[in-house]
Tab-separated table of C-alpha atoms in Angstrom:
chain	number	residue	atom	x	y	z
A	1	MET	CA	18.358	-27.094	-17.288
A	2	PRO	CA	20.026	-29.516	-20.142
A	3	SER	CA	23.902	-30.478	-19.698
A	4	THR	CA	26.633	-32.097	-21.836
A	5	SER	CA	30.147	-33.341	-20.963
A	6	ILE	CA	33.420	-31.898	-22.186
A	7	ARG	CA	36.570	-32.926	-21.971
A	8	ILE	CA	39.095	-30.531	-20.364
A	9	ASP	CA	42.701	-31.621	-19.580
A	10	GLU	CA	43.424	-32.051	-15.725
A	11	ASN	CA	45.244	-28.707	-15.169
A	12	ALA	CA	42.282	-26.813	-16.462
A	13	LEU	CA	40.194	-28.837	-14.446
A	14	ALA	CA	42.178	-28.288	-11.263
A	15	VAL	CA	41.967	-24.546	-12.117
A	16	LEU	CA	38.242	-24.686	-12.116
A	17	ARG	CA	38.425	-26.416	-8.931
A	18	GLU	CA	40.358	-24.004	-7.173
A	19	LEU	CA	38.167	-20.942	-8.483
A	20	ALA	CA	35.203	-22.645	-7.620
A	21	ARG	CA	36.544	-23.274	-3.950
A	22	ARG	CA	37.915	-19.765	-3.571
A	23	GLN	CA	34.594	-18.576	-4.806
A	24	GLY	CA	32.239	-21.096	-2.906
A	25	GLN	CA	30.370	-21.529	-6.251
A	26	PRO	CA	29.825	-24.595	-8.110
A	27	ILE	CA	32.622	-25.221	-11.082
A	28	GLN	CA	29.417	-24.929	-13.551
A	29	THR	CA	28.938	-21.375	-12.001
A	30	VAL	CA	32.600	-20.465	-12.570
A	31	LEU	CA	32.630	-21.975	-16.148
A	32	ARG	CA	29.879	-20.072	-17.299
A	33	GLN	CA	31.368	-16.667	-15.831
A	34	ALA	CA	34.482	-17.478	-17.192
A	35	ILE	CA	32.769	-17.969	-20.998
A	36	ASP	CA	30.694	-14.904	-20.147
A	37	HIS	CA	33.803	-12.839	-19.460
A	38	TYR	CA	35.820	-14.170	-22.682
A	39	ARG	CA	32.373	-13.457	-24.763
A	40	ARG	CA	32.616	-9.867	-23.608
A	41	GLU	CA	36.182	-9.600	-24.104
A	42	GLN	CA	36.054	-10.988	-27.637
A	43	PHE	CA	33.242	-8.652	-28.332
A	44	LEU	CA	35.443	-5.519	-27.054
A	45	GLU	CA	38.318	-6.550	-29.037
A	46	GLU	CA	36.148	-6.756	-32.225
A	47	ALA	CA	34.472	-3.588	-31.479
A	48	ASN	CA	37.959	-1.799	-30.902
A	49	ALA	CA	39.405	-3.061	-34.171
A	50	ALA	CA	36.242	-2.055	-36.023
A	51	PHE	CA	36.760	1.498	-34.649
A	52	ALA	CA	40.478	1.538	-35.368
A	53	LYS	CA	39.602	0.554	-39.083
A	54	LEU	CA	36.780	3.570	-38.960
A	55	LYS	CA	39.538	5.997	-37.551
A	56	ASP	CA	41.738	5.190	-40.158
A	57	ASP	CA	39.214	6.180	-43.206
A	58	SER	CA	39.330	9.999	-42.864
A	59	ASP	CA	36.313	10.568	-44.761
A	60	ALA	CA	34.204	8.021	-42.674
A	61	TRP	CA	35.565	9.031	-39.413
A	62	ALA	CA	34.308	12.619	-40.293
A	63	GLY	CA	31.045	11.175	-40.812
A	64	GLU	CA	31.064	9.659	-37.740
A	65	ARG	CA	32.309	12.587	-35.721
């Protein structure tokens, strides 16, 4: 698997190390899980915002219902 290096501050690295230790997983796994969680969170926030906008348009909302 290809890899690359990124710079993170010492506090973030300490958190990653602690999470990895608690889970018994490599730091890379914990970071990948965190990124996936963040991606899903962003997707849901965008979907909720779009849904709220749809509900604000009574004609469009009626068509959806």
